[in-house]
């Protein structure tokens, strides 16, 4: 359901930001036009029945494939296993039958090899110079502030929404940094700036929206709770969650940009 919900959110965003037609959206996302109309009408995908699947034929051989891929992490590149070589070894050494197809092995190896490389520390970092077109990007975070309420010094949390191009910042203070404050802060910021960033909003620590982090993937995907996905779909913006960052550097950057000292 969450994958379809994310697809609906992307369709709604492209319709609003890019102005794509139903036909263009159907072509881009490789879905039926009926699906596009459903997404534009309601951010919540309709329920659909999924047929029961039998146990995959590859399951008994996954451990053997993983062992080959792990061996590849320390082998010269030219000696690394191809999917066809892995299939041959499964047949010769592990009694795999003809029912195990090359395409099944290939699809598993393509995904699993990337995961093994990351788990083995073979990840390659790529640094790209940042450019921030007007109205395209923003950043969101919470900072700790102390205010006097009824004569008592009280710790509160400041929601900060910062536009990457202009440096304009919107600040709202809440008693907590829970999801209610998180979502309300966005609405306040959208109202104050009179619009919504067209590219994405960046989050370094999306604790109030993220249910869990999926480790071992190459695209830094998170599992978001449904209320947050529906919120993004309604307003039509994308969330960008960096894979890694220097928290000390980010705190200094935030203080320079928005005047808020971020703790945590």
GROMACS .gro file of C-alpha atoms in nm:
model
  264
    1UNK     CA    1   0.000   0.000   0.000
    2UNK     CA    2   0.280   0.245   0.089
    3UNK     CA    3   0.453   0.196  -0.247
    4UNK     CA    4   0.128   0.278  -0.429
    5UNK     CA    5   0.070   0.571  -0.197
    6UNK     CA    6   0.414   0.708  -0.285
    7UNK     CA    7   0.337   0.661  -0.654
    8UNK     CA    8   0.007   0.848  -0.611
    9UNK     CA    9   0.196   1.128  -0.433
   10UNK     CA   10   0.446   1.153  -0.721
   11UNK     CA   11   0.165   1.160  -0.981
   12UNK     CA   12  -0.018   1.435  -0.793
   13UNK     CA   13   0.303   1.635  -0.758
   14UNK     CA   14   0.391   1.610  -1.129
   15UNK     CA   15   0.039   1.711  -1.222
   16UNK     CA   16   0.063   2.022  -1.005
   17UNK     CA   17   0.426   2.120  -1.060
   18UNK     CA   18   0.496   1.998  -1.413
   19UNK     CA   19   0.145   2.042  -1.547
   20UNK     CA   20   0.154   1.697  -1.711
   21UNK     CA   21  -0.163   1.564  -1.870
   22UNK     CA   22  -0.327   1.236  -1.771
   23UNK     CA   23  -0.183   1.074  -2.081
   24UNK     CA   24   0.168   1.204  -2.008
   25UNK     CA   25   0.147   1.091  -1.646
   26UNK     CA   26   0.030   0.745  -1.751
   27UNK     CA   27   0.324   0.717  -1.991
   28UNK     CA   28   0.579   0.844  -1.738
   29UNK     CA   29   0.472   0.608  -1.460
   30UNK     CA   30   0.373   0.320  -1.691
   31UNK     CA   31   0.025   0.291  -1.545
   32UNK     CA   32  -0.326   0.293  -1.688
   33UNK     CA   33  -0.496   0.631  -1.726
   34UNK     CA   34  -0.757   0.505  -1.483
   35UNK     CA   35  -0.483   0.483  -1.219
   36UNK     CA   36  -0.378   0.842  -1.289
   37UNK     CA   37  -0.736   0.962  -1.250
   38UNK     CA   38  -0.761   0.774  -0.921
   39UNK     CA   39  -0.442   0.943  -0.796
   40UNK     CA   40  -0.561   1.290  -0.894
   41UNK     CA   41  -0.900   1.232  -0.733
   42UNK     CA   42  -0.776   1.092  -0.402
   43UNK     CA   43  -0.427   1.056  -0.247
   44UNK     CA   44  -0.534   0.726  -0.090
   45UNK     CA   45  -0.504   0.434  -0.337
   46UNK     CA   46  -0.807   0.206  -0.357
   47UNK     CA   47  -0.753  -0.141  -0.208
   48UNK     CA   48  -0.666  -0.414  -0.450
   49UNK     CA   49  -0.655  -0.790  -0.421
   50UNK     CA   50  -0.324  -0.965  -0.461
   51UNK     CA   51  -0.318  -1.332  -0.558
   52UNK     CA   52  -0.150  -1.572  -0.320
   53UNK     CA   53   0.198  -1.661  -0.439
   54UNK     CA   54   0.369  -1.993  -0.402
   55UNK     CA   55   0.709  -2.010  -0.237
   56UNK     CA   56   0.974  -1.870  -0.477
   57UNK     CA   57   1.191  -2.136  -0.634
   58UNK     CA   58   1.502  -1.931  -0.563
   59UNK     CA   59   1.468  -1.937  -0.183
   60UNK     CA   60   1.664  -2.263  -0.127
   61UNK     CA   61   1.961  -2.118  -0.317
   62UNK     CA   62   1.977  -1.763  -0.180
   63UNK     CA   63   2.233  -1.850   0.087
   64UNK     CA   64   2.463  -2.002  -0.176
   65UNK     CA   65   2.424  -1.698  -0.403
   66UNK     CA   66   2.496  -1.462  -0.114
   67UNK     CA   67   2.813  -1.655  -0.032
   68UNK     CA   68   2.934  -1.611  -0.391
   69UNK     CA   69   2.856  -1.240  -0.384
   70UNK     CA   70   3.039  -1.196  -0.055
   71UNK     CA   71   3.341  -1.375  -0.200
   72UNK     CA   72   3.329  -1.127  -0.488
   73UNK     CA   73   3.380  -0.833  -0.251
   74UNK     CA   74   3.747  -0.929  -0.209
   75UNK     CA   75   3.805  -1.068  -0.559
   76UNK     CA   76   3.946  -0.873  -0.857
   77UNK     CA   77   3.669  -0.720  -1.066
   78UNK     CA   78   3.731  -0.950  -1.364
   79UNK     CA   79   3.691  -1.254  -1.141
   80UNK     CA   80   3.355  -1.154  -0.996
   81UNK     CA   81   3.061  -1.382  -1.066
   82UNK     CA   82   2.818  -1.298  -1.341
   83UNK     CA   83   2.455  -1.405  -1.300
   84UNK     CA   84   2.508  -1.671  -1.567
   85UNK     CA   85   2.813  -1.808  -1.385
   86UNK     CA   86   2.616  -1.818  -1.060
   87UNK     CA   87   2.335  -2.010  -1.228
   88UNK     CA   88   2.587  -2.259  -1.368
   89UNK     CA   89   2.736  -2.316  -1.023
   90UNK     CA   90   2.391  -2.363  -0.869
   91UNK     CA   91   2.318  -2.633  -1.123
   92UNK     CA   92   2.657  -2.802  -1.092
   93UNK     CA   93   2.717  -2.769  -0.717
   94UNK     CA   94   2.374  -2.731  -0.557
   95UNK     CA   95   2.149  -2.952  -0.770
   96UNK     CA   96   1.937  -2.666  -0.901
   97UNK     CA   97   1.695  -2.794  -1.162
   98UNK     CA   98   1.590  -2.652  -1.496
   99UNK     CA   99   1.294  -2.482  -1.328
  100UNK     CA  100   1.538  -2.219  -1.195
  101UNK     CA  101   1.558  -1.966  -1.478
  102UNK     CA  102   1.840  -1.730  -1.567
  103UNK     CA  103   1.613  -1.424  -1.540
  104UNK     CA  104   1.518  -1.517  -1.183
  105UNK     CA  105   1.883  -1.546  -1.080
  106UNK     CA  106   1.979  -1.230  -1.271
  107UNK     CA  107   1.710  -1.017  -1.105
  108UNK     CA  108   1.807  -1.135  -0.757
  109UNK     CA  109   2.180  -1.088  -0.818
  110UNK     CA  110   2.133  -0.736  -0.951
  111UNK     CA  111   1.963  -0.623  -0.630
  112UNK     CA  112   2.153  -0.838  -0.381
  113UNK     CA  113   2.499  -0.752  -0.519
  114UNK     CA  114   2.441  -0.382  -0.450
  115UNK     CA  115   2.325  -0.461  -0.097
  116UNK     CA  116   2.627  -0.683  -0.028
  117UNK     CA  117   2.864  -0.416  -0.158
  118UNK     CA  118   2.715  -0.162   0.084
  119UNK     CA  119   2.721  -0.407   0.375
  120UNK     CA  120   3.086  -0.485   0.299
  121UNK     CA  121   3.179  -0.116   0.306
  122UNK     CA  122   3.235  -0.087  -0.069
  123UNK     CA  123   3.001   0.209  -0.098
  124UNK     CA  124   3.126   0.494  -0.314
  125UNK     CA  125   3.041   0.848  -0.210
  126UNK     CA  126   2.971   1.096  -0.487
  127UNK     CA  127   2.985   1.469  -0.420
  128UNK     CA  128   2.790   1.704  -0.646
  129UNK     CA  129   2.806   2.086  -0.623
  130UNK     CA  130   2.477   2.217  -0.486
  131UNK     CA  131   2.268   2.464  -0.680
  132UNK     CA  132   1.946   2.605  -0.542
  133UNK     CA  133   1.709   2.756  -0.801
  134UNK     CA  134   1.453   3.005  -0.666
  135UNK     CA  135   1.151   2.839  -0.508
  136UNK     CA  136   1.284   2.487  -0.566
  137UNK     CA  137   1.426   2.368  -0.233
  138UNK     CA  138   1.380   2.416   0.139
  139UNK     CA  139   1.510   2.261   0.459
  140UNK     CA  140   1.324   2.173   0.777
  141UNK     CA  141   1.445   2.097   1.127
  142UNK     CA  142   1.366   2.157   1.493
  143UNK     CA  143   1.577   2.364   1.731
  144UNK     CA  144   1.559   2.391   2.108
  145UNK     CA  145   1.459   2.727   2.258
  146UNK     CA  146   1.387   2.848   2.610
  147UNK     CA  147   1.093   3.082   2.670
  148UNK     CA  148   0.935   3.230   2.981
  149UNK     CA  149   0.574   3.113   3.022
  150UNK     CA  150   0.379   3.250   3.319
  151UNK     CA  151   0.707   3.346   3.479
  152UNK     CA  152   0.858   3.000   3.437
  153UNK     CA  153   1.154   2.929   3.210
  154UNK     CA  154   1.032   2.651   2.980
  155UNK     CA  155   1.207   2.445   2.716
  156UNK     CA  156   1.021   2.450   2.384
  157UNK     CA  157   1.095   2.344   2.028
  158UNK     CA  158   1.127   2.577   1.731
  159UNK     CA  159   1.020   2.451   1.389
  160UNK     CA  160   1.247   2.608   1.126
  161UNK     CA  161   1.164   2.616   0.756
  162UNK     CA  162   1.447   2.762   0.548
  163UNK     CA  163   1.440   2.844   0.175
  164UNK     CA  164   1.768   2.733   0.018
  165UNK     CA  165   1.789   3.005  -0.249
  166UNK     CA  166   1.685   3.321  -0.065
  167UNK     CA  167   1.774   3.221   0.289
  168UNK     CA  168   1.431   3.329   0.413
  169UNK     CA  169   1.337   3.138   0.727
  170UNK     CA  170   1.001   3.074   0.892
  171UNK     CA  171   1.002   3.001   1.266
  172UNK     CA  172   0.724   2.859   1.482
  173UNK     CA  173   0.755   2.757   1.848
  174UNK     CA  174   0.578   2.448   1.988
  175UNK     CA  175   0.580   2.271   2.324
  176UNK     CA  176   0.687   1.946   2.157
  177UNK     CA  177   0.846   1.832   1.830
  178UNK     CA  178   0.587   1.563   1.768
  179UNK     CA  179   0.406   1.499   1.444
  180UNK     CA  180   0.123   1.747   1.511
  181UNK     CA  181   0.375   2.030   1.549
  182UNK     CA  182   0.576   1.897   1.255
  183UNK     CA  183   0.280   1.903   1.015
  184UNK     CA  184   0.136   2.229   1.145
  185UNK     CA  185   0.477   2.393   1.103
  186UNK     CA  186   0.476   2.300   0.735
  187UNK     CA  187   0.131   2.447   0.684
  188UNK     CA  188   0.234   2.768   0.859
  189UNK     CA  189   0.546   2.792   0.641
  190UNK     CA  190   0.357   2.727   0.316
  191UNK     CA  191   0.109   2.999   0.412
  192UNK     CA  192   0.385   3.245   0.504
  193UNK     CA  193   0.580   3.204   0.179
  194UNK     CA  194   0.269   3.174  -0.035
  195UNK     CA  195   0.367   2.848  -0.204
  196UNK     CA  196   0.538   2.510  -0.189
  197UNK     CA  197   0.895   2.419  -0.299
  198UNK     CA  198   0.885   2.264  -0.646
  199UNK     CA  199   1.182   2.026  -0.611
  200UNK     CA  200   1.196   1.894  -0.256
  201UNK     CA  201   1.218   1.970   0.113
  202UNK     CA  202   1.530   1.838   0.283
  203UNK     CA  203   1.520   1.665   0.621
  204UNK     CA  204   1.825   1.559   0.819
  205UNK     CA  205   1.633   1.391   1.099
  206UNK     CA  206   1.275   1.307   1.011
  207UNK     CA  207   1.194   1.135   1.342
  208UNK     CA  208   0.833   1.254   1.357
  209UNK     CA  209   0.752   1.112   1.013
  210UNK     CA  210   0.976   0.808   0.970
  211UNK     CA  211   0.858   0.473   1.108
  212UNK     CA  212   1.180   0.285   1.033
  213UNK     CA  213   1.494   0.306   0.824
  214UNK     CA  214   1.553   0.038   0.565
  215UNK     CA  215   1.919  -0.057   0.595
  216UNK     CA  216   2.116  -0.214   0.315
  217UNK     CA  217   1.962  -0.029   0.021
  218UNK     CA  218   2.141   0.196  -0.222
  219UNK     CA  219   1.872   0.458  -0.264
  220UNK     CA  220   1.836   0.560   0.103
  221UNK     CA  221   1.465   0.474   0.107
  222UNK     CA  222   1.274   0.518   0.432
  223UNK     CA  223   0.947   0.366   0.541
  224UNK     CA  224   0.716   0.660   0.609
  225UNK     CA  225   0.395   0.638   0.808
  226UNK     CA  226   0.079   0.682   0.607
  227UNK     CA  227  -0.026   1.013   0.758
  228UNK     CA  228   0.301   1.171   0.643
  229UNK     CA  229   0.272   1.022   0.294
  230UNK     CA  230  -0.083   1.154   0.263
  231UNK     CA  231   0.032   1.496   0.385
  232UNK     CA  232   0.304   1.512   0.119
  233UNK     CA  233   0.064   1.389  -0.146
  234UNK     CA  234  -0.196   1.652  -0.055
  235UNK     CA  235   0.049   1.941  -0.078
  236UNK     CA  236   0.247   1.791  -0.364
  237UNK     CA  237   0.611   1.803  -0.251
  238UNK     CA  238   0.897   1.552  -0.231
  239UNK     CA  239   1.101   1.476   0.081
  240UNK     CA  240   1.480   1.440   0.049
  241UNK     CA  241   1.655   1.249   0.325
  242UNK     CA  242   2.037   1.260   0.308
  243UNK     CA  243   2.222   0.934   0.362
  244UNK     CA  244   2.493   1.081   0.580
  245UNK     CA  245   2.589   1.419   0.713
  246UNK     CA  246   2.812   1.578   0.972
  247UNK     CA  247   2.577   1.674   1.254
  248UNK     CA  248   2.829   1.916   1.399
  249UNK     CA  249   2.865   2.088   1.062
  250UNK     CA  250   2.486   2.094   1.012
  251UNK     CA  251   2.433   2.257   1.351
  252UNK     CA  252   2.682   2.529   1.266
  253UNK     CA  253   2.524   2.575   0.923
  254UNK     CA  254   2.174   2.605   1.068
  255UNK     CA  255   2.286   2.859   1.326
  256UNK     CA  256   2.446   3.071   1.053
  257UNK     CA  257   2.145   3.045   0.821
  258UNK     CA  258   1.848   3.071   1.052
  259UNK     CA  259   1.981   3.209   1.378
  260UNK     CA  260   1.870   2.899   1.569
  261UNK     CA  261   2.106   2.683   1.770
  262UNK     CA  262   2.005   2.321   1.703
  263UNK     CA  263   2.065   2.065   1.976
  264UNK     CA  264   2.061   1.687   1.971
   0.00000   0.00000   0.00000
